[in-house]
Every structure is written in C-alpha cells, then in structure tokens.
Amino acid sequence: MYSSEEIAVSARSSGRTALRMGPAELVQAAAMARRFYLEGKSKIQIAEEFGVSRFKVARVLETALERDLVRIEIRVPAELDAERSDALRARFGLRHAVVVESPSEGEEESPDPENLGEVAADLLGELVNEGDVLGLAWGRSTIHMAAALDRLPPCTVVQLTGVYDAGTAERGSVEAVRRAAQVSGGEAHPIYAPMLLPDPATAAALRNQTGIARAFEYFDKVTVAAVSIGSWEPGISTVHDMLTDEERAHYASLGVAAEMSAHLFDADGRRVGRDLGERCITVEADRLRRIPEVVAIAGGQRKAEAIGAVLRSGLVTSLVTDTAAADHLLTAPPGQRPALERADPDD
C-alpha cells in the first residue's frame, strides 16, 4: 500500500494531454486513483462503487498515470542507490545487493569506507534472527560494521578468522565479536590467535587448542556471516601485507586477483594458492559455501575486480558496496552461474 507522502493525486489538468479529458472524467479518475493508491482498495471494489467494470477501472488508472494526474515517487535514503543495487543483484544472481554513494569527487577514496560498515550493520539487523549464529571474519569493513551495530536479535557470535595482529586484539575481529555479542546479548566465541602462522604445523597445533577448537566447532552452525574482500596489492589485502616479498611474488604468479578470509582467487573466482590456507586460522572455503547467508562488504574502484572475482566464486550470497565498484561490476562478466547457486568454479 502506498502512503500519502508517496502518491500525489490531483484532479487538476497539468499538461496539454490532460486537457483532452472532460471535468467529469478528471474527477472520476482522481477519485478512483485515490481509492486505489491511498486507500488501498482493489480494482473490483472500486468498480462496484462506481458501477463500472474492473477493466474500465484499470484503464482509468493507467490513463491517470499517463496524463500525470497521479505521480508515484519511490523514496530511499539519499546515500542508497536503489537502481544500481537492483541491477547488481540481478547481474550476479545475489540475494541482496546494497549500493551506497561513493565519496564525493575530490575526497580521498578509502579502501574500506566506513559508510559501508554502517549500511552493513543495518543489513545484519534485518538478516539475523533470534537463535542464529553470526560469523565475523577479520577485515576493516567488518570492524566498521561491528562498531556501527545498534540492534541485533539474541544470537551467538563466532569469529571466523584469526586476527591481523594477535597482540593488538582491539584492531581485530576479537573486539568486533565482543561488540556484536554485547549488542545481541548472546554468547561470544572469539579466536585469540593470529591469522597467518609461519608453517602448517604451528597452525594445526593452534587449531587444536581448547578455545580455538571450540570456536571452530561453531563454524558448521553459522547461519549468517560477514566477510571482507581484498585486492592483491599493498594496503588493500591484509594477507598480502603479512607475506614476504617472495611469497607475494609466488602467489601473484598463480594469477591471484582477490583475497577473502585468507582464501585466494583468480579473476574467474577459482581458488589458487591453497597451500596458504594450511598456515592460516580461518574458516574453510567449503564451510563458507554451506553457510546460508554470506554478506561481503567491500567497495572502491581499487577493489572492484577483486569483488567480481569473489562473486564468481560462489562463496557469497549478498554484497554491500559503493557506486564506484558497482559501475565496474555492472560492465564486468557476471560468471557462468548465479552466486546463489553456491557453485564451485573448480567443479
């Protein structure tokens, strides 16, 4: 049903074409439009009231729109781009796509705009239900999101990755998990460990520690997850910045285009450099694929190609991004299968 703020109905002729309608027609059209748009009556009810067929009511309503007797306005907050959002959702077969305005021209573009986190926080407020298990991966975007949370139903919150610097947990997802649990009033299951370890043996030993193992046990119970995306370049990927120059060159030679939760992807969304995962404290890709709702938060022109690669991976279902990234994505290949199919490009 439409509200009076969204629909303006007038019996005045506002254009040359409207003059072709006589005064009785104008008054009747305005009355029918008011019944339909403002009062929520059906075409059958209107037809019975005016003693005409419902087909005539449909024609009158159509004419009222054509001749500017009725103006319909669809209003969303100024920072949201509804048209790009819907186009992006359809192009990649996503469940949700929310596009926000990029910084104004002349402003320096941040690799992780805080407004994305704010919008993602509102989206989580919609998606999370009481009793859900919410998973948070490390990333500046997810940290911004957690800081902006002001409502969540009672739910369990679990950390999906280690942190960038285990010695400064306040900069990692430990604090994000605590914040989300505080807002929801639910349990928190943080991971007190770095994301990247020197070798697979050290990583395996940490995974078996009681607290970390307990968090890992929740991975299969996660119903909604929030993740960040990084491009394979300095300052845009946490994992890239944690590696040595030699390691970066090695993975670059494999065609890395994107990184998400320490998983690497080429431009087609295929996973590459899987050996890196053996050294990382992170949710496995197969487990991510089984989570019903995975929301990726990333924006900016520098991340646009990386976002496209991750969307083609079949690991995410929804995206919060900005107009700069959306404009690139809307001209990029969407992938062979919709994101909601959760198909692995390697299969």
Short mmCIF file of C-alpha atoms in Angstrom, two decimals, residues 14-336:
data_model
loop_
_atom_site.label_atom_id
_atom_site.label_comp_id
_atom_site.label_asym_id
_atom_site.label_seq_id
_atom_site.Cartn_x
_atom_site.Cartn_y
_atom_site.Cartn_z
CA SER A 14 -1.32 19.54 -15.52
CA GLY A 15 -0.47 19.17 -19.20
CA ARG A 16 -1.84 19.57 -22.68
CA THR A 17 -2.70 15.87 -22.93
CA ALA A 18 -4.78 16.05 -19.73
CA LEU A 19 -6.97 18.75 -21.32
CA ARG A 20 -8.46 16.07 -23.57
CA MET A 21 -10.27 14.68 -20.54
CA GLY A 22 -13.51 16.39 -19.55
CA PRO A 23 -14.10 17.60 -16.00
CA ALA A 24 -16.26 14.59 -15.11
CA GLU A 25 -13.56 12.22 -16.36
CA LEU A 26 -10.89 14.10 -14.44
CA VAL A 27 -12.86 13.98 -11.20
CA GLN A 28 -13.68 10.30 -11.62
CA ALA A 29 -10.08 9.41 -12.46
CA ALA A 30 -8.82 11.30 -9.42
CA ALA A 31 -11.39 9.59 -7.18
CA MET A 32 -10.52 6.12 -8.47
CA ALA A 33 -6.80 6.83 -8.11
CA ARG A 34 -7.33 7.99 -4.53
CA ARG A 35 -9.26 4.80 -3.69
CA PHE A 36 -6.56 2.59 -5.26
CA TYR A 37 -3.31 4.27 -4.24
CA LEU A 38 -4.16 5.98 -0.96
CA GLU A 39 -6.99 3.90 0.50
CA GLY A 40 -5.72 0.53 -0.73
CA LYS A 41 -8.98 -0.61 -2.32
CA SER A 42 -8.92 -3.27 -5.02
CA LYS A 43 -9.98 -2.63 -8.61
CA ILE A 44 -13.02 -4.86 -8.05
CA GLN A 45 -14.11 -2.81 -5.03
CA ILE A 46 -13.68 0.43 -6.98
CA ALA A 47 -15.63 -0.99 -9.91
CA GLU A 48 -18.53 -1.89 -7.62
CA GLU A 49 -18.54 1.56 -6.03
CA PHE A 50 -18.61 3.42 -9.37
CA GLY A 51 -20.81 0.92 -11.21
CA VAL A 52 -18.26 0.11 -13.92
CA SER A 53 -16.21 -2.93 -14.90
CA ARG A 54 -12.84 -3.59 -13.28
CA PHE A 55 -11.33 -3.38 -16.77
CA LYS A 56 -12.51 0.22 -17.04
CA VAL A 57 -11.01 0.94 -13.61
CA ALA A 58 -7.69 -0.47 -14.85
CA ARG A 59 -7.86 1.74 -17.97
CA VAL A 60 -8.68 4.83 -15.92
CA LEU A 61 -5.78 4.21 -13.53
CA GLU A 62 -3.43 3.69 -16.46
CA THR A 63 -4.65 6.90 -18.09
CA ALA A 64 -4.22 8.77 -14.79
CA LEU A 65 -0.56 7.78 -14.77
CA GLU A 66 -0.03 8.59 -18.44
CA ARG A 67 -1.62 12.03 -18.15
CA ASP A 68 0.20 13.00 -14.96
CA LEU A 69 -2.88 13.00 -12.72
CA VAL A 70 -1.01 10.58 -10.47
CA ARG A 71 2.67 10.83 -9.64
CA ILE A 72 4.38 7.94 -7.91
CA GLU A 73 7.64 8.57 -6.08
CA ILE A 74 9.85 5.81 -4.74
CA ARG A 75 11.98 7.25 -1.97
CA VAL A 76 15.04 5.68 -0.36
CA PRO A 77 17.70 7.41 1.76
CA ALA A 78 19.93 9.63 -0.36
CA GLU A 79 23.04 7.54 0.31
CA LEU A 80 21.48 4.40 -1.18
CA ASP A 81 21.40 3.81 -4.95
CA ALA A 82 18.34 1.63 -5.50
CA GLU A 83 18.74 1.35 -9.27
CA ARG A 84 22.35 0.16 -9.14
CA SER A 85 21.54 -2.13 -6.23
CA ASP A 86 18.80 -3.93 -8.14
CA ALA A 87 20.88 -4.14 -11.34
CA LEU A 88 23.84 -5.59 -9.45
CA ARG A 89 21.68 -8.13 -7.65
CA ALA A 90 20.22 -9.33 -10.94
CA ARG A 91 23.53 -9.39 -12.82
CA PHE A 92 25.30 -11.66 -10.34
CA GLY A 93 22.28 -13.56 -9.07
CA LEU A 94 22.67 -12.34 -5.50
CA ARG A 95 20.12 -12.48 -2.71
CA HIS A 96 20.83 -8.90 -1.63
CA ALA A 97 22.93 -6.13 -3.16
CA VAL A 98 23.11 -2.74 -1.46
CA VAL A 99 24.99 0.06 -3.21
CA VAL A 100 25.85 3.27 -1.35
CA GLU A 101 27.20 6.51 -2.72
CA SER A 102 30.98 6.70 -3.13
CA PRO A 103 32.87 9.65 -1.59
CA SER A 104 32.32 12.94 -3.38
CA GLU A 105 34.70 13.94 -6.14
CA GLY A 106 37.86 15.36 -4.66
CA GLU A 107 37.62 13.31 -1.48
CA GLU A 108 40.29 10.69 -1.00
CA GLU A 109 38.95 7.19 -1.57
CA SER A 110 39.40 4.86 1.39
CA PRO A 111 39.89 1.15 0.64
CA ASP A 112 37.27 0.41 3.30
CA PRO A 113 34.77 3.31 3.52
CA GLU A 114 33.16 3.47 6.96
CA ASN A 115 29.72 4.12 5.47
CA LEU A 116 29.77 0.59 4.01
CA GLY A 117 30.09 -0.80 7.52
CA GLU A 118 27.23 1.37 8.73
CA VAL A 119 24.91 0.12 5.98
CA ALA A 120 26.08 -3.47 6.51
CA ALA A 121 25.23 -3.12 10.21
CA ASP A 122 21.66 -2.17 9.28
CA LEU A 123 21.50 -5.09 6.83
CA LEU A 124 22.60 -7.55 9.52
CA GLY A 125 19.85 -6.16 11.72
CA GLU A 126 17.43 -7.32 9.02
CA LEU A 127 19.03 -10.69 8.22
CA VAL A 128 19.86 -12.07 11.67
CA ASN A 129 17.04 -13.80 13.54
CA GLU A 130 16.80 -14.86 17.15
CA GLY A 131 18.79 -18.05 17.72
CA ASP A 132 21.05 -17.59 14.69
CA VAL A 133 24.81 -17.99 14.80
CA LEU A 134 26.58 -14.95 13.35
CA GLY A 135 30.11 -15.39 11.99
CA LEU A 136 32.52 -12.46 11.61
CA ALA A 137 35.74 -12.64 9.57
CA TRP A 138 38.65 -10.26 10.08
CA GLY A 139 38.61 -7.11 7.97
CA ARG A 140 38.45 -3.35 8.35
CA SER A 141 34.97 -3.36 6.82
CA THR A 142 33.65 -5.89 9.32
CA ILE A 143 35.23 -3.93 12.17
CA HIS A 144 33.49 -0.75 10.96
CA MET A 145 30.27 -2.74 10.72
CA ALA A 146 30.54 -4.11 14.26
CA ALA A 147 31.24 -0.63 15.64
CA ALA A 148 28.06 0.64 13.95
CA LEU A 149 25.77 -2.13 15.23
CA ASP A 150 22.93 -0.87 17.37
CA ARG A 151 20.44 -3.72 17.07
CA LEU A 152 20.68 -7.49 16.75
CA PRO A 153 18.30 -10.21 17.90
CA PRO A 154 19.69 -12.57 20.56
CA CYS A 155 22.26 -14.71 18.75
CA THR A 156 25.61 -16.43 19.18
CA VAL A 157 28.59 -14.64 17.61
CA VAL A 158 31.68 -16.54 16.48
CA GLN A 159 34.95 -15.36 14.99
CA LEU A 160 35.74 -16.95 11.60
CA THR A 161 39.41 -15.99 11.26
CA GLY A 162 42.41 -15.13 13.34
CA VAL A 163 43.44 -11.50 13.66
CA TYR A 164 45.97 -9.42 11.78
CA ASP A 165 47.99 -8.82 14.93
CA ALA A 166 47.25 -11.10 17.86
CA GLY A 167 48.98 -8.63 20.18
CA THR A 168 46.51 -5.85 19.38
CA ALA A 169 43.14 -7.59 19.52
CA GLU A 170 41.26 -4.31 19.61
CA ARG A 171 42.19 -3.86 15.93
CA GLY A 172 40.95 -7.30 15.01
CA SER A 173 37.77 -9.31 14.94
CA VAL A 174 38.06 -10.19 18.64
CA GLU A 175 36.65 -6.78 19.52
CA ALA A 176 34.13 -7.00 16.67
CA VAL A 177 32.85 -10.30 18.03
CA ARG A 178 32.61 -8.88 21.53
CA ARG A 179 30.76 -5.82 20.27
CA ALA A 180 28.23 -7.85 18.26
CA ALA A 181 27.62 -10.19 21.19
CA GLN A 182 27.12 -7.23 23.51
CA VAL A 183 24.51 -5.71 21.20
CA SER A 184 22.68 -9.03 20.76
CA GLY A 185 23.01 -10.20 24.34
CA GLY A 186 24.31 -13.56 23.09
CA GLU A 187 27.43 -15.64 23.58
CA ALA A 188 30.76 -14.62 22.06
CA HIS A 189 33.33 -17.10 20.75
CA PRO A 190 36.47 -15.17 19.79
CA ILE A 191 39.72 -16.60 18.46
CA TYR A 192 42.84 -15.37 20.24
CA ALA A 193 45.32 -16.21 17.51
CA PRO A 194 46.97 -14.58 14.51
CA MET A 195 45.51 -15.27 11.09
CA LEU A 196 48.78 -16.31 9.46
CA LEU A 197 51.31 -18.68 11.05
CA PRO A 198 54.88 -19.48 9.96
CA ASP A 199 54.10 -23.05 8.91
CA PRO A 200 51.24 -25.61 8.70
CA ALA A 201 52.39 -27.48 11.83
CA THR A 202 52.10 -24.39 14.02
CA ALA A 203 48.69 -23.60 12.57
CA ALA A 204 47.48 -27.17 13.19
CA ALA A 205 48.69 -27.04 16.79
CA LEU A 206 46.81 -23.79 17.41
CA ARG A 207 43.60 -25.16 15.90
CA ASN A 208 43.69 -27.94 18.49
CA GLN A 209 43.89 -25.54 21.43
CA THR A 210 40.73 -25.65 23.53
CA GLY A 211 39.42 -22.11 22.93
CA ILE A 212 40.15 -22.10 19.20
CA ALA A 213 38.78 -25.62 18.72
CA ARG A 214 35.57 -24.56 20.48
CA ALA A 215 35.14 -21.66 18.04
CA PHE A 216 35.81 -23.97 15.08
CA GLU A 217 33.04 -26.27 16.32
CA TYR A 218 30.57 -23.45 15.69
CA PHE A 219 31.57 -22.97 12.05
CA ASP A 220 29.07 -25.57 10.83
CA LYS A 221 26.32 -23.85 12.84
CA VAL A 222 26.84 -20.38 11.36
CA THR A 223 23.70 -19.12 9.61
CA VAL A 224 24.83 -15.58 8.69
CA ALA A 225 28.41 -14.48 8.04
CA ALA A 226 30.04 -11.13 7.28
CA VAL A 227 33.33 -11.08 5.36
CA SER A 228 35.67 -8.54 3.77
CA ILE A 229 37.39 -8.66 0.37
CA GLY A 230 40.90 -7.56 -0.53
CA SER A 231 42.72 -6.92 -3.81
CA TRP A 232 46.19 -8.39 -4.24
CA GLU A 233 48.10 -5.20 -3.60
CA PRO A 234 49.65 -3.36 -0.66
CA GLY A 235 47.20 -1.82 1.78
CA ILE A 236 44.18 -3.46 0.11
CA SER A 237 44.72 -7.02 1.33
CA THR A 238 45.67 -7.93 4.89
CA VAL A 239 47.06 -11.27 3.80
CA HIS A 240 49.17 -9.64 1.08
CA ASP A 241 50.70 -7.33 3.68
CA MET A 242 51.53 -10.22 6.05
CA LEU A 243 53.58 -12.17 3.49
CA THR A 244 57.18 -11.78 2.44
CA ASP A 245 58.10 -10.27 -0.94
CA GLU A 246 58.99 -13.72 -2.24
CA GLU A 247 55.69 -15.20 -1.13
CA ARG A 248 53.74 -12.32 -2.68
CA ALA A 249 55.51 -12.82 -5.99
CA HIS A 250 54.81 -16.56 -5.87
CA TYR A 251 51.06 -16.15 -5.35
CA ALA A 252 50.91 -13.32 -7.89
CA SER A 253 52.39 -15.73 -10.44
CA LEU A 254 49.40 -18.00 -9.82
CA GLY A 255 47.06 -15.23 -11.00
CA VAL A 256 45.70 -14.05 -7.65
CA ALA A 257 43.08 -11.34 -8.17
CA ALA A 258 41.35 -11.35 -4.78
CA GLU A 259 41.59 -12.49 -1.19
CA MET A 260 38.82 -13.22 1.28
CA SER A 261 39.38 -14.69 4.73
CA ALA A 262 42.87 -15.86 3.66
CA HIS A 263 41.48 -17.68 0.60
CA LEU A 264 42.93 -16.60 -2.75
CA PHE A 265 41.00 -16.37 -6.04
CA ASP A 266 41.83 -15.76 -9.68
CA ALA A 267 39.71 -13.46 -11.83
CA ASP A 268 37.25 -16.26 -12.61
CA GLY A 269 36.65 -16.99 -8.94
CA ARG A 270 38.71 -20.18 -8.83
CA ARG A 271 40.76 -20.78 -5.72
CA VAL A 272 44.52 -20.67 -6.14
CA GLY A 273 47.42 -20.96 -3.70
CA ARG A 274 45.50 -23.37 -1.46
CA ASP A 275 48.65 -24.19 0.46
CA LEU A 276 48.36 -20.77 2.13
CA GLY A 277 45.22 -21.94 3.93
CA GLU A 278 47.21 -24.63 5.71
CA ARG A 279 49.13 -21.88 7.51
CA CYS A 280 46.06 -19.84 8.42
CA ILE A 281 43.49 -19.80 11.20
CA THR A 282 40.35 -19.33 9.14
CA VAL A 283 37.04 -20.90 8.19
CA GLU A 284 37.48 -23.37 5.34
CA ALA A 285 36.04 -22.44 1.93
CA ASP A 286 33.76 -25.50 1.88
CA ARG A 287 32.27 -24.47 5.21
CA LEU A 288 31.75 -20.91 3.96
CA ARG A 289 29.89 -22.30 0.95
CA ARG A 290 27.46 -24.11 3.26
CA ILE A 291 26.58 -21.00 5.31
CA PRO A 292 23.08 -19.92 4.19
CA GLU A 293 23.85 -16.17 4.09
CA VAL A 294 27.35 -14.77 3.49
CA VAL A 295 27.48 -10.97 3.21
CA ALA A 296 30.60 -9.47 1.62
CA ILE A 297 31.44 -5.85 2.47
CA ALA A 298 33.83 -4.08 0.08
CA GLY A 299 33.93 -1.02 -2.18
CA GLY A 300 36.04 1.37 -4.19
CA GLN A 301 37.49 1.21 -7.70
CA ARG A 302 40.68 -0.44 -6.45
CA LYS A 303 38.67 -3.39 -5.12
CA ALA A 304 36.19 -3.68 -7.98
CA GLU A 305 37.92 -6.51 -9.85
CA ALA A 306 38.55 -8.38 -6.61
CA ILE A 307 34.88 -8.10 -5.67
CA GLY A 308 33.89 -9.51 -9.06
CA ALA A 309 36.27 -12.44 -8.59
CA VAL A 310 34.80 -13.32 -5.19
CA LEU A 311 31.23 -13.01 -6.51
CA ARG A 312 32.15 -15.59 -9.17
CA SER A 313 33.49 -17.97 -6.52
CA GLY A 314 30.03 -18.96 -5.29
CA LEU A 315 31.04 -18.30 -1.68
CA VAL A 316 28.91 -15.20 -1.03
CA THR A 317 25.19 -14.58 -1.34
CA SER A 318 24.95 -10.83 -0.73
CA LEU A 319 27.06 -7.71 -1.18
CA VAL A 320 27.34 -4.24 0.35
CA THR A 321 29.40 -1.98 -1.92
CA ASP A 322 29.59 1.54 -3.34
CA THR A 323 28.81 3.19 -6.67
CA ALA A 324 32.46 3.23 -7.79
CA ALA A 325 32.74 -0.55 -7.53
CA ALA A 326 29.18 -1.14 -8.78
CA ASP A 327 29.77 0.76 -12.03
CA HIS A 328 32.71 -1.52 -12.81
CA LEU A 329 30.83 -4.68 -11.79
CA LEU A 330 27.84 -3.82 -13.95
CA THR A 331 30.06 -3.97 -17.06
CA ALA A 332 32.11 -6.99 -15.95
CA PRO A 333 31.31 -10.64 -16.76
CA PRO A 334 28.92 -11.94 -14.09
CA GLY A 335 30.17 -15.53 -14.06
CA GLN A 336 28.72 -18.66 -15.58
#
